[in-house]
Coordinates of C-alpha atoms and ligand atoms in Angstrom, one line a residue:
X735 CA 0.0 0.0 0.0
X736 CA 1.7 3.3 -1.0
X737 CA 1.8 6.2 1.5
X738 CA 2.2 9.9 0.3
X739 CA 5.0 11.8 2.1
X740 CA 4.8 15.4 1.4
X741 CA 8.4 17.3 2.2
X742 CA 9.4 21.4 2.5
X743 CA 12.7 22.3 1.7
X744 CA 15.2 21.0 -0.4
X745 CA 18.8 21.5 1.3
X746 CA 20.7 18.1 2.6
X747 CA 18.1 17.0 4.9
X748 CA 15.3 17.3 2.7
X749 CA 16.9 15.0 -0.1
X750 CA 18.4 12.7 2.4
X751 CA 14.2 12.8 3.7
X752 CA 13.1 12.4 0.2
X753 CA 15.4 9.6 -1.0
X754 CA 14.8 7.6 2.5
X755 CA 11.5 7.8 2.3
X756 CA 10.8 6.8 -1.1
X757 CA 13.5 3.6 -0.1
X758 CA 10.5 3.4 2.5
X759 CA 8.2 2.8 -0.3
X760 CA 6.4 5.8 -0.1
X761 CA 5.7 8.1 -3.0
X762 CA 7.1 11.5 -2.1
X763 CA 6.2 15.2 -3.3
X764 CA 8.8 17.5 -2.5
X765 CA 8.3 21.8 -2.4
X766 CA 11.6 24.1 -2.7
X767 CA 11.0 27.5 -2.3
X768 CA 14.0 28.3 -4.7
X769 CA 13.8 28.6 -7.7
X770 CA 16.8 26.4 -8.6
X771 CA 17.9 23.5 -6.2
X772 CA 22.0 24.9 -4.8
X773 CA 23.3 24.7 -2.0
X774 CA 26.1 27.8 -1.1
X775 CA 30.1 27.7 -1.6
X776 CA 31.3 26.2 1.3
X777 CA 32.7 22.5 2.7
X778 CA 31.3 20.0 5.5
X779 CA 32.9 18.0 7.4
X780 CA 30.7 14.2 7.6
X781 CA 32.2 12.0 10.2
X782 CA 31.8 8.3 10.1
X783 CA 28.0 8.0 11.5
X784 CA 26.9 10.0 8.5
X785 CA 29.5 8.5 5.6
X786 CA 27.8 5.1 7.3
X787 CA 24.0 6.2 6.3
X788 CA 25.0 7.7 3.2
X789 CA 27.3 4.1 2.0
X790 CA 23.8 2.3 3.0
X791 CA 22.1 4.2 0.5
X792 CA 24.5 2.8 -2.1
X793 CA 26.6 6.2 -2.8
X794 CA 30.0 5.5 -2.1
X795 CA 31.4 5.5 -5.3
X796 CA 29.3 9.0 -6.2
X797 CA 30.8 10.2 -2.7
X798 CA 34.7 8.8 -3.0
X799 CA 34.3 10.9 -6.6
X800 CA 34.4 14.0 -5.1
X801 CA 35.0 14.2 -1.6
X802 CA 38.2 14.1 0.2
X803 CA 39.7 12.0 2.8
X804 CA 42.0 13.8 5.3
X805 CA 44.7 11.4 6.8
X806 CA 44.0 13.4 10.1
X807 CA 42.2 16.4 12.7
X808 CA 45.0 18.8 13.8
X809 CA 44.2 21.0 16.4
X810 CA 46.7 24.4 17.2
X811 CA 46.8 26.7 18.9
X812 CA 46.2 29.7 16.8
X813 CA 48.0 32.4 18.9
X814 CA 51.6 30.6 19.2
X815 CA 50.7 27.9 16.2
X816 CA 51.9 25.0 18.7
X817 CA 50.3 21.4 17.7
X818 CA 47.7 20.9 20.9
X819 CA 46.3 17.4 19.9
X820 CA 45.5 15.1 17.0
X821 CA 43.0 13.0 15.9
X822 CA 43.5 10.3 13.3
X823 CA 41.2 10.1 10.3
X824 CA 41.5 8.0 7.1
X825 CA 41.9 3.9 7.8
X826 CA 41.9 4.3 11.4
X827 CA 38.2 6.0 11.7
X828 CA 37.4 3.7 8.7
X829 CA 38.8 1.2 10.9
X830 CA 37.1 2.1 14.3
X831 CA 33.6 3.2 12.8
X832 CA 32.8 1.4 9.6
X833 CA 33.0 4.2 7.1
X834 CA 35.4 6.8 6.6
X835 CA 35.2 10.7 8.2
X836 CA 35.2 12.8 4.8
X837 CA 35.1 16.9 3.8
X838 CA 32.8 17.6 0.8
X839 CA 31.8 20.8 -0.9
X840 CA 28.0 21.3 0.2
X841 CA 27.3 21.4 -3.6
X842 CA 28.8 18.3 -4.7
X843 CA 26.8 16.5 -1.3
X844 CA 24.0 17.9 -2.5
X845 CA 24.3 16.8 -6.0
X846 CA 25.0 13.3 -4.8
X847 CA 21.9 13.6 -3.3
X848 CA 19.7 15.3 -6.0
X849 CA 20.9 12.6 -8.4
X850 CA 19.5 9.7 -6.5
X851 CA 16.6 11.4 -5.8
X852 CA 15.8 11.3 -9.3
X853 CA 16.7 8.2 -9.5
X854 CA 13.7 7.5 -7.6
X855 CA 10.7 7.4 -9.9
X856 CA 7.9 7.9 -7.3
X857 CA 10.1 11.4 -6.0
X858 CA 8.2 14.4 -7.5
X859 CA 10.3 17.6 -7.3
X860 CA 8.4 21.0 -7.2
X861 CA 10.8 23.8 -7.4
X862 CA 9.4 27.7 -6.8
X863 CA 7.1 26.3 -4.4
X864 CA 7.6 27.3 -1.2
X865 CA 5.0 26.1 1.8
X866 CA 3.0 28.8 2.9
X867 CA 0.7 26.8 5.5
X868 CA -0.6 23.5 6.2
X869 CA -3.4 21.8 8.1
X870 CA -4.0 18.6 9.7
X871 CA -6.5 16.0 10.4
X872 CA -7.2 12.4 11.9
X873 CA -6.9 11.6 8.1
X874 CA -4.5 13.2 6.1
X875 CA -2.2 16.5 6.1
X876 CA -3.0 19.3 3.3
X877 CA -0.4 22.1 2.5
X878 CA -0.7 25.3 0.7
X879 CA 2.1 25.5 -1.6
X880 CA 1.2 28.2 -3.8
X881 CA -2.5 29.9 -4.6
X882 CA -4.1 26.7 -6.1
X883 CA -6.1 23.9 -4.4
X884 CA -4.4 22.3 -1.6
X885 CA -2.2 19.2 -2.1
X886 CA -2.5 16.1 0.5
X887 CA -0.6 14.2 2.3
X888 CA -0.3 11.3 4.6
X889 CA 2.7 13.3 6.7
X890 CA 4.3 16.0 6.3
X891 CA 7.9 16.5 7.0
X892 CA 9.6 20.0 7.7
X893 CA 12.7 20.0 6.3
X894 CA 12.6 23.9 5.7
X895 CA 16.0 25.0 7.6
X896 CA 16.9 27.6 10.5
X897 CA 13.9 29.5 9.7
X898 CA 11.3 26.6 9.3
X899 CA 8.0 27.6 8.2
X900 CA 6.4 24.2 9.4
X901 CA 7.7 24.8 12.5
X902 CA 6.2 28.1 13.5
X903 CA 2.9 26.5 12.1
X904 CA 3.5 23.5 14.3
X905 CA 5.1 24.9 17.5
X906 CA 4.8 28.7 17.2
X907 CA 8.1 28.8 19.5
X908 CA 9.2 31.8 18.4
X909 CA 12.6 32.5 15.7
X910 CA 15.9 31.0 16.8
X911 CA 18.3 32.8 18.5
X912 CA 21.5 35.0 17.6
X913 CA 24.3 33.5 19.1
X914 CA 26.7 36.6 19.2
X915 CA 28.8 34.3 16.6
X916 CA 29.8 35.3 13.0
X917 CA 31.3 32.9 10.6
X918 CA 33.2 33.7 7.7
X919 CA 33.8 31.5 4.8
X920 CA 35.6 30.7 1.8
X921 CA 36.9 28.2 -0.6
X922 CA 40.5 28.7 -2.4
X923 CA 41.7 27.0 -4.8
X924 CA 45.4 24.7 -3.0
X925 CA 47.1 25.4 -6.6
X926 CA 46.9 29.4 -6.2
X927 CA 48.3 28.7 -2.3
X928 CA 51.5 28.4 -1.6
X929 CA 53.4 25.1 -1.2
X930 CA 53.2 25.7 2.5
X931 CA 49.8 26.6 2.8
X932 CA 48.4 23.6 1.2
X933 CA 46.9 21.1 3.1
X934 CA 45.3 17.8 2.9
X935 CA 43.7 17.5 6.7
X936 CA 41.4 19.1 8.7
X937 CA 43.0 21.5 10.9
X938 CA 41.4 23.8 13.9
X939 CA 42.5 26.6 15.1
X940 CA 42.0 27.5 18.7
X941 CA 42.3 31.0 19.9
X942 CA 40.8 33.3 22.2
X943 CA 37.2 34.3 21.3
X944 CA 37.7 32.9 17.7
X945 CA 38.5 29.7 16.0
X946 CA 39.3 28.8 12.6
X947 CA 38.9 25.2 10.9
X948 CA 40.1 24.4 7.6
X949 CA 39.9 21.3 5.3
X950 CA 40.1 19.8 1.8
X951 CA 37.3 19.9 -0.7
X952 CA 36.8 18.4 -4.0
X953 CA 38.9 16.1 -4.2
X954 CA 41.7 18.1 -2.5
X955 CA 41.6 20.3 -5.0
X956 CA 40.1 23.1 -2.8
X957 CA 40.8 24.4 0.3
X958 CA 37.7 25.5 3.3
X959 CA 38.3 28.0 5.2
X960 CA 36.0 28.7 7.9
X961 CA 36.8 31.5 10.7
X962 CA 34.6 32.0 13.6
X963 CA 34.5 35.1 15.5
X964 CA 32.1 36.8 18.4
X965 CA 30.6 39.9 16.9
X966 CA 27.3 40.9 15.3
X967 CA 26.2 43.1 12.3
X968 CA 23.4 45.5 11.8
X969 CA 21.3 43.6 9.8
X970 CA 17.7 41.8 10.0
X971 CA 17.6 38.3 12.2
X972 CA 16.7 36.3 9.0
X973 CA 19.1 37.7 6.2
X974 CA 22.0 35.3 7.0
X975 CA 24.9 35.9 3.8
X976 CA 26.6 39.5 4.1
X977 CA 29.0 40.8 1.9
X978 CA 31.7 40.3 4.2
X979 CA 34.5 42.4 5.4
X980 CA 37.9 41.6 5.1
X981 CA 39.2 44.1 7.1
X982 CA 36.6 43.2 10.2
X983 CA 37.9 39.4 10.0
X984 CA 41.6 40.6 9.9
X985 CA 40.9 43.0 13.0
X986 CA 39.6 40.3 14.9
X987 CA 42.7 38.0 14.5
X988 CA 44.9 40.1 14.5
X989 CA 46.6 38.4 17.7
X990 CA 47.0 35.3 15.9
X991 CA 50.5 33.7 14.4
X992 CA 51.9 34.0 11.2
X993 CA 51.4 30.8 10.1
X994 CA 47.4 31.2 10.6
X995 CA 47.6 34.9 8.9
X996 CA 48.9 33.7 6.4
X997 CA 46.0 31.4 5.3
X998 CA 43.4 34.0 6.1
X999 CA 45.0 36.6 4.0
X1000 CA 45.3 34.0 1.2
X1001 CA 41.7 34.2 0.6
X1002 CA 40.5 36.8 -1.7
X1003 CA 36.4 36.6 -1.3
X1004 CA 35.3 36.0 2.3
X1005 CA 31.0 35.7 2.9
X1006 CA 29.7 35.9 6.4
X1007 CA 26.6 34.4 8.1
X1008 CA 25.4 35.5 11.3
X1009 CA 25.3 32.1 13.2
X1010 CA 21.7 31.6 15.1
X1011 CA 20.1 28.2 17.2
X1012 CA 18.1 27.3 20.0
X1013 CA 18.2 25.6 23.0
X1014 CA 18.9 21.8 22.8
X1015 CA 15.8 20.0 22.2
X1016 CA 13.8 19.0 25.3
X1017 CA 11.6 16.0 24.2
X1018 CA 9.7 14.2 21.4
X1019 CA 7.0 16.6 20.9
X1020 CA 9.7 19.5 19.3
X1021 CA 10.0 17.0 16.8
X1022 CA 6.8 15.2 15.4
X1023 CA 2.9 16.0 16.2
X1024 CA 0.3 14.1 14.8
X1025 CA 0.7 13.7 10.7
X1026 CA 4.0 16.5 10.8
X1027 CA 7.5 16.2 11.5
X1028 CA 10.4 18.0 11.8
X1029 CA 13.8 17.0 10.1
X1030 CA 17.4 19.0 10.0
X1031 CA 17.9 22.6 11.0
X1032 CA 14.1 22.9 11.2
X1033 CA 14.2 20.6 14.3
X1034 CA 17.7 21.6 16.0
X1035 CA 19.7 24.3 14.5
X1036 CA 22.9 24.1 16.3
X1037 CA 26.1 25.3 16.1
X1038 CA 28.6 24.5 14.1
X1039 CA 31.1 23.8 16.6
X1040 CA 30.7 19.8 15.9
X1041 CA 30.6 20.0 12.3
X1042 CA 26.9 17.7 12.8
X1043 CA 24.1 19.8 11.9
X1044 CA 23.9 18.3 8.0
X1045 CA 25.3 15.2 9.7
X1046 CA 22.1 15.3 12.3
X1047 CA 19.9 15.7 8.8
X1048 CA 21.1 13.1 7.5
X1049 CA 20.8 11.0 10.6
X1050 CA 17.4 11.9 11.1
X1051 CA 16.3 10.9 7.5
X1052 CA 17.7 7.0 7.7
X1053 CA 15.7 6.8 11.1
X1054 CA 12.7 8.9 9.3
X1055 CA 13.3 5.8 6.5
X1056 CA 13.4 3.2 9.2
X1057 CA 9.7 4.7 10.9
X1058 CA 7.9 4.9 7.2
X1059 CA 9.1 1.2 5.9
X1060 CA 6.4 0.1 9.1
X1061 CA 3.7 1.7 6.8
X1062 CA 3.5 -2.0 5.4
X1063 CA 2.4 -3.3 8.9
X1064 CA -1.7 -2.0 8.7
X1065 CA -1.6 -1.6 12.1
X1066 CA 0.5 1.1 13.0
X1067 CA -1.0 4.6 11.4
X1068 CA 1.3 7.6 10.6
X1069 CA 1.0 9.7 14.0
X1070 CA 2.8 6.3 15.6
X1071 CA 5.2 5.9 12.5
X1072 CA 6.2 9.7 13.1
X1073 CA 6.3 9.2 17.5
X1074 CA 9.0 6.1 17.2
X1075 CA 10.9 8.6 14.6
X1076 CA 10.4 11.3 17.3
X1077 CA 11.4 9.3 20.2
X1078 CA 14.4 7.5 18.5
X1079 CA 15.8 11.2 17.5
X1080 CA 15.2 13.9 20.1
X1081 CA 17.9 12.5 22.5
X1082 CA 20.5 12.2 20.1
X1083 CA 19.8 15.5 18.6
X1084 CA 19.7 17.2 22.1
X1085 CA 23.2 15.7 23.1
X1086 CA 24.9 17.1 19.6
X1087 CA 23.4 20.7 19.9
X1088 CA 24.3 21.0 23.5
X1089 CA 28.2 19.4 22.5
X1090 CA 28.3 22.0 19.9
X1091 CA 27.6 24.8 22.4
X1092 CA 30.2 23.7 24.6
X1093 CA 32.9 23.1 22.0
X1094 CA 32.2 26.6 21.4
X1095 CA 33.3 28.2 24.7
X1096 CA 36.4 25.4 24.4
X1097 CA 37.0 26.9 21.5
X1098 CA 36.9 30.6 22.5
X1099 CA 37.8 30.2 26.0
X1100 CA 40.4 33.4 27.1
X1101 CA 42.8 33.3 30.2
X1102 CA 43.0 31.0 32.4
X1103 CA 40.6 28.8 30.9
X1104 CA 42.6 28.8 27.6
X1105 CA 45.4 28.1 29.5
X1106 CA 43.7 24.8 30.6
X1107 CA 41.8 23.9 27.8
X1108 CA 45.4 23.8 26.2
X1109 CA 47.2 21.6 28.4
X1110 CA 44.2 19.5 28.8
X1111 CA 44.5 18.8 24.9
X1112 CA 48.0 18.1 25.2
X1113 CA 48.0 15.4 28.0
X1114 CA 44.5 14.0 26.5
X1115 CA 44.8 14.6 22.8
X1116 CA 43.0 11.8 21.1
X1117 CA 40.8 10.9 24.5
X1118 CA 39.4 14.5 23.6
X1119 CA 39.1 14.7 19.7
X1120 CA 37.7 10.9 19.1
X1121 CA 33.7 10.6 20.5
X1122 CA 32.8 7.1 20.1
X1123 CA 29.1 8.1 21.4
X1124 CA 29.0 10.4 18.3
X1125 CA 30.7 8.4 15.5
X1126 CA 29.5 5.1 16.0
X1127 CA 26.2 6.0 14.8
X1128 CA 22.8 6.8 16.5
X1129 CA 20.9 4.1 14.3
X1130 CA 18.3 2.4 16.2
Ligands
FAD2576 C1 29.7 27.9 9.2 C2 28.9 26.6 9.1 C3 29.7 25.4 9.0 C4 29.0 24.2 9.0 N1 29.8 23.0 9.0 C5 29.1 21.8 9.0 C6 29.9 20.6 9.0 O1 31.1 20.6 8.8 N2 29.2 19.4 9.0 C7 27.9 19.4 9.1 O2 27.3 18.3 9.2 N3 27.1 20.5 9.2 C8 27.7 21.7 9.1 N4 27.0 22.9 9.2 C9 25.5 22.8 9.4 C10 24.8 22.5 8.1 O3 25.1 23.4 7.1 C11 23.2 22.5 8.4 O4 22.9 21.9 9.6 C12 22.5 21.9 7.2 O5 22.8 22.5 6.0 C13 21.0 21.9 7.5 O6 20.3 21.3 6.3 P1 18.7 21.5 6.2 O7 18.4 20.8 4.9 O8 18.1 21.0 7.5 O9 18.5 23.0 6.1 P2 18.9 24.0 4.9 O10 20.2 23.7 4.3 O11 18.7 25.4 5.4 O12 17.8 23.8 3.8 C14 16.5 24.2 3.9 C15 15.8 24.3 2.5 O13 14.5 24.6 2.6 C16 14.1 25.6 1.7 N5 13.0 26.4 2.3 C17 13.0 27.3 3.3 N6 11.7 27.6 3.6 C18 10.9 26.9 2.7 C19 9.5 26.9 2.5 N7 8.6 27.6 3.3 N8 9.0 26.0 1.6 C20 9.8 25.3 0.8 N9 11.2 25.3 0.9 C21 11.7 26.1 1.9 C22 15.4 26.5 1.6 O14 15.4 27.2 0.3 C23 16.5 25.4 1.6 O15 16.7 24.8 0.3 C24 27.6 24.1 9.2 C25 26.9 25.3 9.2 C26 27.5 26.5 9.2 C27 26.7 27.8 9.3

């Protein structure tokens, strides 16, 4: 018996959603506001838990095409440069965890995912459509995605980002918040670098109210750069890219060593987005009521201080996947499909966001604090960096 899944948004989570839950056996309508389905110039970082979902759906060889594989996690310190800890990656976290940790441009993860969506013959993708409203019933779900007659659903999942129209409609919680945390980022190419500023792992940068991470992307060819600082810019709460300023990012690491200068002053075009989130999640009910669910940013915006939050959306699809394929017991309706996706998710979710929160004051701790943080990373190292709760999966 086929079930109709209806999904908003079209970023990472919403394809993972789409392409799990047409695996599920479910026929799947899918409504991007965008015109065009993109995703913006900048790397993730997927650790093994997520390369593990994404290998299950059969794309390794689509992924090992145009991701990289960084041999290993360096952290430094980014005011003397000194080598605080290290985490290895490559065979030894392939080893360990089943899968590989890899860094991908968001555009090439996204077009892995957009191409086996379409794949999928009983995937319809709507683009220029973006939700407006929806309403549910014991029966079905029915969302307004532009000024015709409604279209209806069996569920509804809101995969709509940071600024989820599903779930004010669901919740009505209020926006997420500012954090007080800009991010600026940038992609250049390792051949116009030179020799010495190339790099084929991930390293992080530690400093005092700032951090910087960069990583390979495309294959190597392309190097992340991603620098963190506290700040904020006049602008309204939802308008998230800024034409960055150069001269703001070098003032605010200006303490930092040469070696880390260096790389920031490589990069010719930097684009900010003012970081927002909310609270870590505090039960089932912020993620599924009734016929509607919540998937991705939608759900948990976090931080990006764990690299997880496409990781978490990609999580939250397999486990989406796993709830729907029960639509071919007739005894369990939707609602219950939806709960035991709920309940299986909003622990894990919870422990990520509140992780990422707390790498972030790690990250940006000043004094005395640094001064432990530091040593701590040098005696512990590895027992720090390697989080065998995380990487080993959340599958249920
Ligand atoms: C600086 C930075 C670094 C990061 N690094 C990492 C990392 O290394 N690893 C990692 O896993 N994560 C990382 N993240 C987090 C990651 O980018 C997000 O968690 C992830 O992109 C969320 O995906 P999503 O599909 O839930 O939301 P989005 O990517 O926001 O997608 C939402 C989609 O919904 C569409 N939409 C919005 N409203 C509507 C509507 N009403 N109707 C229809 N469509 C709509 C949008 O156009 C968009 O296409 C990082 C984030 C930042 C800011």
């Amino acid at each position: 018996m086929f079930r109709q899944a209806l999904i908003a948004g079209g970023g990472i989570g919403g394809l993972a959603a789409a392409l799990a839950a047409s695996r599920a056996g479910w026929d799947v309508r899918l409504f991007e506001r965008a015109s065009a389905f993109s995703e913006v110039g900048a790397g993730v970082q997927l650790g093994p838990n997520v390369v593990k979902v994404l290998h299950g759906w059969g794309l390794a060889d689509a992924l090992q095409a145009v991701a990289a594989f960084p041999e290993r996690l360096q952290v430094r310190s980014a005011v003397s440069g000194q080598l605080l800890g290290e985490l290895p990656l490559g065979d030894t976290m392939a080893q360990r965890y089943g899968a590989p940790y890899l860094t991908i441009h968001r555009a090439d993860l996204h077009g892995v995912l957009l191409h086996a969506v379409q794949q999928q013959a009983d995937v319809k993708l709507h683009l220029s459509r973006p939700l407006q409203s929806f309403t549910q019933t014991a029966q079905a779900v029915t969302v307004q995605a532009d000024d015709g007659p409604g279209i209806e659903g069996d569920a509804l999942i809101g995969a709509d980002g940071v600024w989820s129209t599903v779930r004010q409609e669901l919740l009505g919680d209020g926006l997420p918040r500012r954090t007080g945390h800009l991010a600026y980022r940038a992609l250049v190419r390792q051949s116009d670098l030179p020799e010495a500023l190339r790099s084929r792992q991930v390293t992080a940068w530690l400093g005092p109210r700032m951090h910087v991470v960069q990583y390979p992307v495309r294959g190597g060819e392309w190097l992340n750069v991603v620098a963190i600082v506290q700040g904020e810019v006049a602008a309204e709460a939802d308008l998230w890219d800024h034409s960055a300023n150069a001269a703001d990012l070098a003032a605010a690491t200006s303490g930092c060593c040469a070696a880390l200068r260096e790389v920031l002053e490589a990069v010719e075009g930097w684009r900010l987005w003012v970081l927002h989130d909310r609270a870590p999640m505090q039960g089932a009910h912020q993620h599924a009521v009734g016929r509607v669910a919540l998937l991705g940013d939608a759900a948990h915006p976090m931080r990006p201080y764990l690299a997880q939050g496409a990781g978490m959306a990609i999580e939250d699809a397999a486990e989406l996947g796993r709830a729907l394929a029960q639509a071919l017991d007739p005894a369990l309706d939707v609602p219950t499909m939806l709960q035991r996706y709920a309940l299986n998710r909003w622990q894990r979710n919870a422990r990520v966001q509140a992780r990422a929160l707390r790498n972030g004051q790690v990250f940006h701790a000043d004094g005395v604090v640094r001064w432990g943080r530091d040593l701590a990373m040098k005696v512990l190292g590895e027992k720090l960096l390697d989080m065998p709760w995380l990487y080993a999966g959340g599958g249920s």
